[in-house]
mmCIF file of C-alpha atoms in Angstrom:
data_model
loop_
_atom_site.group_PDB
_atom_site.id
_atom_site.type_symbol
_atom_site.label_atom_id
_atom_site.label_comp_id
_atom_site.label_asym_id
_atom_site.label_seq_id
_atom_site.Cartn_x
_atom_site.Cartn_y
_atom_site.Cartn_z
ATOM 1 C CA MET A 14 75.304 120.923 183.188
ATOM 2 C CA ARG A 15 74.820 118.942 179.999
ATOM 3 C CA ALA A 16 76.997 116.134 181.424
ATOM 4 C CA LEU A 17 74.909 115.998 184.584
ATOM 5 C CA ALA A 18 71.680 116.011 182.571
ATOM 6 C CA LEU A 19 72.827 112.870 180.707
ATOM 7 C CA GLN A 20 73.695 110.869 183.854
ATOM 8 C CA THR A 21 71.487 108.791 186.026
ATOM 9 C CA VAL A 22 70.485 110.333 189.326
ATOM 10 C CA GLN A 23 72.912 108.203 191.388
ATOM 11 C CA ASP A 24 75.800 108.634 188.912
ATOM 12 C CA GLY A 25 75.261 112.363 188.703
ATOM 13 C CA ARG A 26 75.442 112.815 192.445
ATOM 14 C CA GLN A 27 78.482 110.590 192.738
ATOM 15 C CA PHE A 28 80.131 112.357 189.811
ATOM 16 C CA LEU A 29 80.458 115.446 191.964
ATOM 17 C CA LYS A 30 82.800 113.485 194.228
ATOM 18 C CA TYR A 31 85.453 113.979 191.558
ATOM 19 C CA VAL A 32 85.082 117.725 192.136
ATOM 20 C CA ASP A 33 84.943 117.486 195.921
ATOM 21 C CA PRO A 34 85.135 114.151 197.815
ATOM 22 C CA ARG A 35 82.837 115.578 200.505
ATOM 23 C CA LEU A 36 79.936 115.754 198.078
ATOM 24 C CA GLY A 37 77.518 112.991 197.139
ATOM 25 C CA VAL A 38 76.167 112.709 200.664
ATOM 26 C CA PRO A 39 72.494 113.460 201.582
ATOM 27 C CA LEU A 40 72.117 116.776 203.376
ATOM 28 C CA PRO A 41 70.206 117.318 206.615
ATOM 29 C CA GLU A 42 67.043 119.313 206.123
ATOM 30 C CA ARG A 43 66.943 122.704 207.805
ATOM 31 C CA ASP A 44 63.708 124.498 208.579
ATOM 32 C CA TYR A 45 63.941 128.261 209.221
ATOM 33 C CA GLY A 46 60.294 128.658 210.281
ATOM 34 C CA GLY A 47 60.201 126.697 213.528
ATOM 35 C CA ASN A 48 60.102 129.237 216.324
ATOM 36 C CA CYS A 49 59.105 132.700 215.013
ATOM 37 C CA LEU A 50 59.156 134.624 218.279
ATOM 38 C CA ILE A 51 61.290 137.728 217.912
ATOM 39 C CA TYR A 52 61.664 138.066 221.688
ATOM 40 C CA ASP A 53 61.557 134.764 223.511
ATOM 41 C CA THR A 54 60.655 135.405 227.138
ATOM 42 C CA ASP A 55 61.338 131.785 228.092
ATOM 43 C CA ASN A 56 65.013 132.172 227.225
ATOM 44 C CA LYS A 57 66.455 134.429 229.948
ATOM 45 C CA THR A 58 70.055 134.317 228.745
ATOM 46 C CA ASP A 59 69.400 135.344 225.113
ATOM 47 C CA PRO A 60 65.786 136.244 224.299
ATOM 48 C CA PHE A 61 66.748 137.217 220.715
ATOM 49 C CA HIS A 62 68.244 133.801 219.949
ATOM 50 C CA ASN A 63 65.734 133.192 217.122
ATOM 51 C CA ILE A 64 67.093 136.194 215.226
ATOM 52 C CA TRP A 65 70.723 135.105 215.703
ATOM 53 C CA ASP A 66 69.850 131.612 214.549
ATOM 54 C CA LYS A 67 68.527 133.009 211.250
ATOM 55 C CA LEU A 68 71.633 135.156 210.635
ATOM 56 C CA ASP A 69 73.738 132.713 208.640
ATOM 57 C CA GLY A 70 75.862 133.127 205.526
ATOM 58 C CA PHE A 71 72.792 133.886 203.403
ATOM 59 C CA VAL A 72 72.356 137.373 204.899
ATOM 60 C CA PRO A 73 75.509 138.916 203.374
ATOM 61 C CA ALA A 74 75.001 136.748 200.309
ATOM 62 C CA HIS A 75 71.524 138.250 199.787
ATOM 63 C CA PHE A 76 72.852 141.770 200.137
ATOM 64 C CA LEU A 77 75.863 141.262 197.888
ATOM 65 C CA GLY A 78 73.782 139.352 195.370
ATOM 66 C CA TRP A 79 71.270 142.119 194.969
ATOM 67 C CA TYR A 80 73.966 144.764 194.996
ATOM 68 C CA LEU A 81 76.179 143.038 192.417
ATOM 69 C CA LYS A 82 73.453 141.731 190.163
ATOM 70 C CA ARG A 83 71.402 144.923 190.222
ATOM 71 C CA SER A 84 73.872 147.662 190.999
ATOM 72 C CA GLN A 85 77.559 146.980 190.666
ATOM 73 C CA SER A 86 79.451 148.643 187.881
ATOM 74 C CA VAL A 87 79.162 147.343 184.353
ATOM 75 C CA ALA A 88 81.140 148.283 181.306
ATOM 76 C CA GLY A 89 79.148 149.717 178.490
ATOM 77 C CA LYS A 90 80.055 148.741 174.991
ATOM 78 C CA SER A 91 83.165 150.567 173.963
ATOM 79 C CA PRO A 92 82.879 152.895 171.005
ATOM 80 C CA GLY A 93 83.774 151.407 167.697
ATOM 81 C CA GLY A 94 83.778 147.739 168.644
ATOM 82 C CA HIS A 95 83.244 144.925 171.077
ATOM 83 C CA GLY A 96 85.475 142.827 173.266
ATOM 84 C CA LEU A 97 87.904 143.340 176.085
ATOM 85 C CA GLY A 98 90.892 143.976 173.820
ATOM 86 C CA ARG A 99 89.060 146.709 171.883
ATOM 87 C CA CYS A 100 87.807 148.256 175.122
ATOM 88 C CA LEU A 101 91.284 148.455 176.596
ATOM 89 C CA GLN A 102 92.576 149.824 173.311
ATOM 90 C CA HIS A 103 90.181 152.794 173.589
ATOM 91 C CA ARG A 104 91.107 153.372 177.208
ATOM 92 C CA VAL A 105 94.787 153.682 176.667
ATOM 93 C CA ALA A 106 94.501 156.003 173.688
ATOM 94 C CA GLY A 107 97.092 158.697 174.160
ATOM 95 C CA GLU A 108 99.480 156.527 176.144
ATOM 96 C CA GLY A 109 101.747 155.860 173.176
ATOM 97 C CA SER A 110 101.834 153.460 170.283
ATOM 98 C CA ARG A 111 103.645 150.737 172.268
ATOM 99 C CA ALA A 112 100.944 150.653 174.917
ATOM 100 C CA VAL A 113 98.237 150.422 172.258
ATOM 101 C CA ALA A 114 100.142 147.655 170.492
ATOM 102 C CA ARG A 115 100.461 145.756 173.798
ATOM 103 C CA LEU A 116 96.743 145.916 174.586
ATOM 104 C CA ALA A 117 95.120 145.866 171.161
ATOM 105 C CA LEU A 118 94.573 142.130 171.280
ATOM 106 C CA GLY A 119 91.394 142.351 169.261
ATOM 107 C CA PRO A 120 88.013 140.937 170.248
ATOM 108 C CA ALA A 121 87.051 137.357 170.216
ATOM 109 C CA PRO A 122 84.484 136.557 167.540
ATOM 110 C CA GLY A 123 81.054 137.657 168.765
ATOM 111 C CA ALA A 124 82.313 138.837 172.125
ATOM 112 C CA ASP A 125 80.527 141.603 173.960
ATOM 113 C CA GLY A 126 82.369 144.476 175.589
ATOM 114 C CA LEU A 127 83.068 143.832 179.228
ATOM 115 C CA CYS A 128 85.631 146.165 180.781
ATOM 116 C CA GLY A 129 84.739 145.834 184.444
ATOM 117 C CA PRO A 130 85.119 143.003 186.936
ATOM 118 C CA GLN A 131 81.377 142.904 187.672
ATOM 119 C CA THR A 132 78.231 143.593 185.721
ATOM 120 C CA LEU A 133 74.930 145.277 186.174
ATOM 121 C CA MET A 134 71.815 143.438 185.158
ATOM 122 C CA ILE A 135 68.607 145.374 185.619
ATOM 123 C CA ARG A 136 69.403 148.975 186.567
ATOM 124 C CA GLU A 137 65.864 149.916 187.572
ATOM 125 C CA TRP A 138 64.318 150.191 191.038
ATOM 126 C CA TRP A 139 60.774 148.986 190.381
ATOM 127 C CA MET A 140 61.830 145.889 188.460
ATOM 128 C CA CYS A 141 64.272 144.813 191.193
ATOM 129 C CA THR A 142 61.592 145.299 193.851
ATOM 130 C CA ILE A 143 59.051 143.280 191.897
ATOM 131 C CA ILE A 144 61.486 140.361 191.537
ATOM 132 C CA SER A 145 62.376 140.546 195.254
ATOM 133 C CA VAL A 146 58.706 140.502 196.378
ATOM 134 C CA MET A 147 57.709 137.866 193.841
ATOM 135 C CA PHE A 148 60.414 135.504 195.023
ATOM 136 C CA GLU A 149 59.108 135.762 198.599
ATOM 137 C CA PHE A 150 55.679 134.774 197.309
ATOM 138 C CA LEU A 151 57.284 131.825 195.546
ATOM 139 C CA GLU A 152 58.913 130.768 198.804
ATOM 140 C CA TYR A 153 55.526 130.872 200.489
ATOM 141 C CA SER A 154 54.032 128.815 197.651
ATOM 142 C CA LEU A 155 56.771 126.154 197.452
ATOM 143 C CA GLU A 156 57.630 125.617 201.109
ATOM 144 C CA HIS A 157 55.758 122.284 200.935
ATOM 145 C CA GLN A 158 58.394 121.101 198.432
ATOM 146 C CA LEU A 159 61.618 122.541 199.910
ATOM 147 C CA PRO A 160 61.791 122.748 203.729
ATOM 148 C CA ASN A 161 64.295 125.631 203.714
ATOM 149 C CA PHE A 162 61.665 127.798 202.008
ATOM 150 C CA SER A 163 59.712 127.681 205.269
ATOM 151 C CA GLU A 164 60.629 130.916 207.073
ATOM 152 C CA CYS A 165 59.106 133.226 209.614
ATOM 153 C CA TRP A 166 57.106 136.203 208.445
ATOM 154 C CA TRP A 167 59.694 138.660 209.699
ATOM 155 C CA ASP A 168 62.399 136.613 207.960
ATOM 156 C CA HIS A 169 60.506 136.984 204.654
ATOM 157 C CA TRP A 170 59.535 140.619 204.775
ATOM 158 C CA ILE A 171 61.939 142.336 207.226
ATOM 159 C CA MET A 172 65.252 140.498 206.857
ATOM 160 C CA ASP A 173 64.894 139.522 203.207
ATOM 161 C CA VAL A 174 62.814 142.161 201.457
ATOM 162 C CA LEU A 175 63.646 145.246 203.547
ATOM 163 C CA VAL A 176 67.089 144.635 205.045
ATOM 164 C CA CYS A 177 69.030 142.362 202.669
ATOM 165 C CA ASN A 178 67.362 142.865 199.300
ATOM 166 C CA GLY A 179 66.094 146.375 199.964
ATOM 167 C CA LEU A 180 69.370 147.671 201.307
ATOM 168 C CA GLY A 181 71.245 146.021 198.427
ATOM 169 C CA ILE A 182 68.916 147.636 195.864
ATOM 170 C CA TYR A 183 69.234 151.043 197.588
ATOM 171 C CA CYS A 184 73.042 150.910 197.626
ATOM 172 C CA GLY A 185 72.966 149.711 194.036
ATOM 173 C CA MET A 186 70.771 152.587 192.915
ATOM 174 C CA LYS A 187 73.082 155.038 194.649
ATOM 175 C CA THR A 188 75.966 153.464 192.748
ATOM 176 C CA LEU A 189 73.986 153.925 189.531
ATOM 177 C CA GLU A 190 73.431 157.600 190.299
ATOM 178 C CA TRP A 191 77.156 158.063 190.942
ATOM 179 C CA LEU A 192 78.064 156.310 187.701
ATOM 180 C CA SER A 193 75.475 158.337 185.773
ATOM 181 C CA LEU A 194 76.841 161.676 187.088
ATOM 182 C CA LYS A 195 80.493 160.672 186.918
ATOM 183 C CA THR A 196 82.654 162.363 184.318
ATOM 184 C CA TYR A 197 84.708 159.843 182.359
ATOM 185 C CA LYS A 198 88.118 161.290 181.387
ATOM 186 C CA TRP A 199 90.513 158.653 180.203
ATOM 187 C CA GLN A 200 93.799 160.572 180.232
ATOM 188 C CA GLY A 201 97.001 158.736 179.271
ATOM 189 C CA LEU A 202 98.774 157.230 182.246
ATOM 190 C CA TRP A 203 102.147 158.761 181.394
ATOM 191 C CA ASN A 204 100.580 162.174 180.863
ATOM 192 C CA ILE A 205 99.494 162.380 184.538
ATOM 193 C CA PRO A 206 102.151 164.279 186.489
ATOM 194 C CA THR A 207 101.571 162.945 190.060
ATOM 195 C CA TYR A 208 101.885 159.438 191.450
ATOM 196 C CA LYS A 209 98.534 159.840 193.194
ATOM 197 C CA GLY A 210 96.928 160.672 189.842
ATOM 198 C CA LYS A 211 98.586 157.633 188.245
ATOM 199 C CA MET A 212 97.282 155.290 190.971
ATOM 200 C CA LYS A 213 93.815 156.778 190.614
ATOM 201 C CA ARG A 214 93.968 156.267 186.861
ATOM 202 C CA ILE A 215 94.966 152.606 187.333
ATOM 203 C CA ALA A 216 92.049 152.101 189.751
ATOM 204 C CA PHE A 217 89.655 153.694 187.250
ATOM 205 C CA GLN A 218 90.852 151.157 184.664
ATOM 206 C CA PHE A 219 88.368 148.733 186.235
ATOM 207 C CA THR A 220 85.391 151.114 186.067
ATOM 208 C CA PRO A 221 83.071 151.420 183.037
ATOM 209 C CA TYR A 222 84.284 153.080 179.850
ATOM 210 C CA SER A 223 80.871 154.628 179.453
ATOM 211 C CA TRP A 224 77.460 154.341 181.159
ATOM 212 C CA VAL A 225 73.985 153.688 179.771
ATOM 213 C CA ARG A 226 70.865 153.991 181.859
ATOM 214 C CA PHE A 227 68.191 151.372 181.324
ATOM 215 C CA GLU A 228 64.608 152.617 180.902
ATOM 216 C CA TRP A 229 62.473 149.565 180.415
ATOM 217 C CA LYS A 230 59.095 151.359 180.001
ATOM 218 C CA PRO A 231 57.042 148.153 180.164
ATOM 219 C CA ALA A 232 53.682 149.858 179.652
ATOM 220 C CA SER A 233 54.743 151.690 176.491
ATOM 221 C CA SER A 234 53.939 148.817 174.132
ATOM 222 C CA LEU A 235 52.735 145.227 174.158
ATOM 223 C CA ARG A 236 56.134 144.035 172.899
ATOM 224 C CA ARG A 237 58.034 145.647 175.754
ATOM 225 C CA TRP A 238 55.469 144.467 178.308
ATOM 226 C CA LEU A 239 55.801 140.832 177.208
ATOM 227 C CA ALA A 240 59.565 141.145 177.117
ATOM 228 C CA VAL A 241 59.741 142.533 180.654
ATOM 229 C CA CYS A 242 57.402 139.800 181.919
ATOM 230 C CA GLY A 243 59.644 137.201 180.273
ATOM 231 C CA ILE A 244 62.738 138.736 181.911
ATOM 232 C CA VAL A 245 61.091 138.627 185.347
ATOM 233 C CA LEU A 246 60.035 134.987 184.855
ATOM 234 C CA VAL A 247 63.553 133.934 183.761
ATOM 235 C CA PHE A 248 65.071 135.745 186.762
ATOM 236 C CA LEU A 249 62.671 133.992 189.158
ATOM 237 C CA LEU A 250 63.311 130.632 187.535
ATOM 238 C CA ALA A 251 67.084 131.108 187.789
ATOM 239 C CA GLU A 252 66.710 131.995 191.475
ATOM 240 C CA LEU A 253 64.572 128.907 192.092
ATOM 241 C CA ASN A 254 67.097 126.730 190.264
ATOM 242 C CA THR A 255 69.691 127.748 192.838
ATOM 243 C CA PHE A 256 67.737 126.188 195.660
ATOM 244 C CA TYR A 257 66.415 123.162 193.750
ATOM 245 C CA LEU A 258 69.874 122.269 192.361
ATOM 246 C CA LYS A 259 71.323 122.345 195.887
ATOM 247 C CA PHE A 260 68.511 120.070 196.962
ATOM 248 C CA VAL A 261 68.688 117.452 194.169
ATOM 249 C CA LEU A 262 72.525 117.429 193.838
ATOM 250 C CA TRP A 263 73.139 117.415 197.630
ATOM 251 C CA LEU A 264 75.236 120.599 197.578
ATOM 252 C CA PRO A 265 75.710 122.405 200.916
ATOM 253 C CA PRO A 266 74.666 126.088 200.759
ATOM 254 C CA GLU A 267 78.164 127.242 201.676
ATOM 255 C CA HIS A 268 79.954 125.160 199.014
ATOM 256 C CA TYR A 269 82.083 127.050 196.521
ATOM 257 C CA LEU A 270 80.287 125.518 193.536
ATOM 258 C CA VAL A 271 77.130 127.423 194.550
ATOM 259 C CA LEU A 272 79.105 130.642 194.764
ATOM 260 C CA LEU A 273 80.827 130.016 191.414
ATOM 261 C CA ARG A 274 77.448 129.486 189.718
ATOM 262 C CA LEU A 275 76.158 132.786 191.080
ATOM 263 C CA VAL A 276 79.314 134.669 189.997
ATOM 264 C CA PHE A 277 78.994 133.098 186.540
ATOM 265 C CA PHE A 278 75.377 134.138 186.251
ATOM 266 C CA VAL A 279 76.134 137.674 187.396
ATOM 267 C CA ASN A 280 78.734 138.189 184.694
ATOM 268 C CA VAL A 281 77.023 136.365 181.823
ATOM 269 C CA GLY A 282 73.600 137.722 182.830
ATOM 270 C CA GLY A 283 74.857 141.327 182.765
ATOM 271 C CA VAL A 284 75.911 141.006 179.115
ATOM 272 C CA ALA A 285 72.634 139.233 178.282
ATOM 273 C CA MET A 286 70.592 142.032 179.857
ATOM 274 C CA ARG A 287 72.458 144.612 177.804
ATOM 275 C CA GLU A 288 71.749 142.633 174.640
ATOM 276 C CA ILE A 289 68.058 142.307 175.525
ATOM 277 C CA TYR A 290 67.820 146.009 176.222
ATOM 278 C CA ASP A 291 69.460 146.964 172.973
ATOM 279 C CA PHE A 292 67.192 144.554 171.076
ATOM 280 C CA MET A 293 64.060 146.075 172.706
ATOM 281 C CA ASP A 294 65.214 149.708 172.545
ATOM 282 C CA ASP A 295 66.293 149.797 168.877
ATOM 283 C CA PRO A 296 65.059 146.736 166.906
ATOM 284 C CA ARG A 297 66.018 148.398 163.596
ATOM 285 C CA LEU A 298 69.701 148.398 164.581
ATOM 286 C CA HIS A 299 69.671 145.146 166.573
ATOM 287 C CA LYS A 300 67.561 142.815 164.484
ATOM 288 C CA LYS A 301 68.538 139.638 166.398
ATOM 289 C CA LEU A 302 68.737 138.824 170.076
ATOM 290 C CA GLY A 303 72.342 138.540 171.252
ATOM 291 C CA GLN A 304 74.046 135.187 171.740
ATOM 292 C CA GLN A 305 74.664 135.727 175.464
ATOM 293 C CA ALA A 306 70.913 136.145 176.033
ATOM 294 C CA TRP A 307 70.245 132.854 174.278
ATOM 295 C CA LEU A 308 73.055 131.274 176.315
ATOM 296 C CA VAL A 309 71.515 132.350 179.618
ATOM 297 C CA ALA A 310 68.103 131.083 178.525
ATOM 298 C CA ALA A 311 69.618 127.710 177.511
ATOM 299 C CA ILE A 312 71.515 127.352 180.805
ATOM 300 C CA THR A 313 68.386 128.148 182.841
ATOM 301 C CA ALA A 314 66.340 125.649 180.847
ATOM 302 C CA THR A 315 69.065 122.972 181.244
ATOM 303 C CA GLU A 316 69.113 123.489 185.019
ATOM 304 C CA LEU A 317 65.373 123.094 185.137
ATOM 305 C CA LEU A 318 65.590 119.849 183.162
ATOM 306 C CA ILE A 319 68.182 118.519 185.634
ATOM 307 C CA VAL A 320 65.883 119.281 188.527
ATOM 308 C CA VAL A 321 62.968 117.615 186.785
ATOM 309 C CA LYS A 322 65.023 114.497 185.982
ATOM 310 C CA TYR A 323 66.686 114.114 189.375
ATOM 311 C CA ASP A 324 63.632 114.613 191.566
ATOM 312 C CA PRO A 325 60.327 114.621 189.681
ATOM 313 C CA HIS A 326 58.445 113.571 192.802
ATOM 314 C CA THR A 327 59.264 116.832 194.644
ATOM 315 C CA LEU A 328 58.263 118.996 191.669
ATOM 316 C CA THR A 329 54.968 117.186 191.188
ATOM 317 C CA LEU A 330 53.804 117.796 194.719
ATOM 318 C CA SER A 331 50.563 119.710 194.175
ATOM 319 C CA LEU A 332 50.120 123.216 195.497
ATOM 320 C CA PRO A 333 47.747 123.749 198.398
ATOM 321 C CA PHE A 334 44.318 124.815 197.254
ATOM 322 C CA TYR A 335 44.455 128.321 198.690
ATOM 323 C CA ILE A 336 47.864 128.960 197.105
ATOM 324 C CA SER A 337 46.693 127.821 193.699
ATOM 325 C CA GLN A 338 43.672 130.118 194.059
ATOM 326 C CA CYS A 339 45.908 133.078 194.833
ATOM 327 C CA TRP A 340 48.141 132.439 191.810
ATOM 328 C CA THR A 341 45.095 131.970 189.596
ATOM 329 C CA LEU A 342 43.609 135.258 190.804
ATOM 330 C CA GLY A 343 46.963 137.059 190.264
ATOM 331 C CA SER A 344 47.297 135.632 186.731
ATOM 332 C CA VAL A 345 43.737 136.690 185.867
ATOM 333 C CA LEU A 346 44.403 140.225 187.153
ATOM 334 C CA VAL A 347 47.644 140.512 185.122
ATOM 335 C CA LEU A 348 45.887 139.171 182.004
ATOM 336 C CA THR A 349 42.938 141.523 182.531
ATOM 337 C CA TRP A 350 45.241 144.529 182.897
ATOM 338 C CA THR A 351 47.108 143.515 179.790
ATOM 339 C CA MET A 352 43.907 143.248 177.740
ATOM 340 C CA TRP A 353 42.686 146.617 179.021
ATOM 341 C CA ARG A 354 45.977 148.472 178.613
ATOM 342 C CA PHE A 355 46.989 147.278 175.175
ATOM 343 C CA PHE A 356 43.671 146.442 173.505
ATOM 344 C CA LEU A 357 40.503 147.815 175.129
ATOM 345 C CA ARG A 358 42.082 151.125 176.151
ATOM 346 C CA ASP A 359 43.508 151.718 172.678
ATOM 347 C CA ILE A 360 40.159 150.864 171.055
ATOM 348 C CA THR A 361 38.375 153.276 173.407
ATOM 349 C CA LEU A 362 40.885 156.047 172.778
ATOM 350 C CA ARG A 363 40.664 155.561 168.992
ATOM 351 C CA TYR A 364 36.847 155.629 169.162
ATOM 352 C CA LYS A 365 36.857 158.851 171.183
ATOM 353 C CA GLU A 366 39.413 160.424 168.836
ATOM 354 C CA THR A 367 37.365 159.426 165.757
ATOM 355 C CA ARG A 368 34.190 160.787 167.345
ATOM 356 C CA TRP A 369 35.914 164.052 168.207
ATOM 357 C CA GLN A 370 37.299 164.410 164.663
ATOM 358 C CA LYS A 371 33.805 163.862 163.216
ATOM 359 C CA GLN A 372 32.348 166.511 165.517
ATOM 360 C CA GLN A 373 35.147 168.867 164.603
ATOM 361 C CA SER A 374 34.596 168.323 160.870
ATOM 362 C CA ARG A 375 30.881 168.883 161.235
ATOM 363 C CA GLY A 376 31.507 172.115 163.085
ATOM 364 C CA ASP A 377 33.932 173.276 160.397
ATOM 365 C CA GLN A 378 31.367 172.500 157.656
ATOM 366 C CA GLY A 379 28.667 174.494 159.482
ATOM 367 C CA THR A 380 31.004 177.467 159.838
ATOM 368 C CA ALA A 381 31.882 177.328 156.144
ATOM 369 C CA VAL A 382 28.190 177.370 155.137
ATOM 370 C CA ASP A 383 27.510 180.339 157.392
ATOM 371 C CA HIS A 384 30.371 182.271 155.757
ATOM 372 C CA MET A 385 29.019 181.524 152.244
ATOM 373 C CA HIS A 386 25.528 182.843 152.908
ATOM 374 C CA GLY A 387 26.688 185.744 155.035
ATOM 375 C CA PRO A 388 24.987 187.085 158.139
ATOM 376 C CA PRO A 389 21.180 187.693 158.088
ATOM 377 C CA PRO A 390 20.120 191.323 157.316
ATOM 378 C CA GLY A 391 19.531 193.538 160.259
ATOM 379 C CA PRO A 392 16.638 196.046 160.707
ATOM 380 C CA GLU A 393 18.803 198.983 159.499
ATOM 381 C CA ASP A 394 20.292 197.207 156.486
ATOM 382 C CA PRO A 395 18.684 198.169 153.141
ATOM 383 C CA MET A 396 16.580 195.566 151.453
ATOM 384 C CA PRO A 397 17.710 194.341 148.076
ATOM 385 C CA GLY A 398 16.749 197.009 145.417
ATOM 386 C CA GLN A 399 16.447 199.894 147.911
ATOM 387 C CA GLY A 400 18.827 202.848 147.573
ATOM 388 C CA MET A 401 19.905 201.836 144.131
ATOM 389 C CA PRO A 402 19.400 204.254 141.208
ATOM 390 C CA ALA A 403 16.500 203.499 138.846
ATOM 391 C CA PRO A 404 17.458 202.419 135.334
ATOM 392 C CA ASN A 405 17.060 205.003 132.550
#
């Protein structure tokens, strides 16, 4: 990415020919929002042809992307250390000193503990849904810049949000529930008597050593709220970079470089999300943000700079007036809720609590004064001096 950022536009596009000679050629623009009829009565042979035309390679990619990035198994940090070597060392404990010596390679400096082939990134239903819906709004807003953002309404909300993204999130959450309830017993391979048990143990080698549920709790404090908003914005920016990089670098959607970038982001982003969560959840123990989180932020910013350099004209196309009004209204609503939740609401609650404490203290003072003076004399109580013997 840094090499592409330092090239001229023409040299950068032609540089990709060294990776694949088929690259470096302008791509034909494809518009998904031409004919939006679900059932085309004019086409007698195949009235549902509009749906079949929209079912390309992006449909399984959407599902797998949301499942892998939000739900597929991730390795928690192994007890007592970081890194793949240390993680494997813990897993084979009990298999004999030779096995431990073979696998105890030791962690790379500063490495985080990945023991699984894929990683989990968000692990929470509402946050995944917000990112999914927000990206559809971004596609609506930016379809005047990228033609392939122009889609039919049912392509946006039924195929993308409900079917692809929604089904991927649902399957991912079910995977999370299974991983949360699963009992992790790492028995030595040679201590398992049956071949079936040995094969199952080998398969479980690629599952997490341990599992940690993420509870983001964005409304619990202003710090967590701003952090979650930042995470959502970086996710959306990384998703947009996928489409803009394909557009400015002339990469076909089905090219393997696009897939490799997504796989790289899934793995690196999973470690970064764990570092961010640890930093937010226990700042006393994790005083600095992890290096993988900074790496993801730097890569996302570099991709944005490449897009800005290679095609500034497309990015500077102004938003339609009604779209800018909608984003302005949404920003004002979010800012208003933030001010009320973390400032005005707390001030109001503190004022009510102070007022209640003052009333309580006044009531306690009045009760103490009444106890000092005693109750007023009744009609049958003797007056002071009555019933007492006269002095001699």
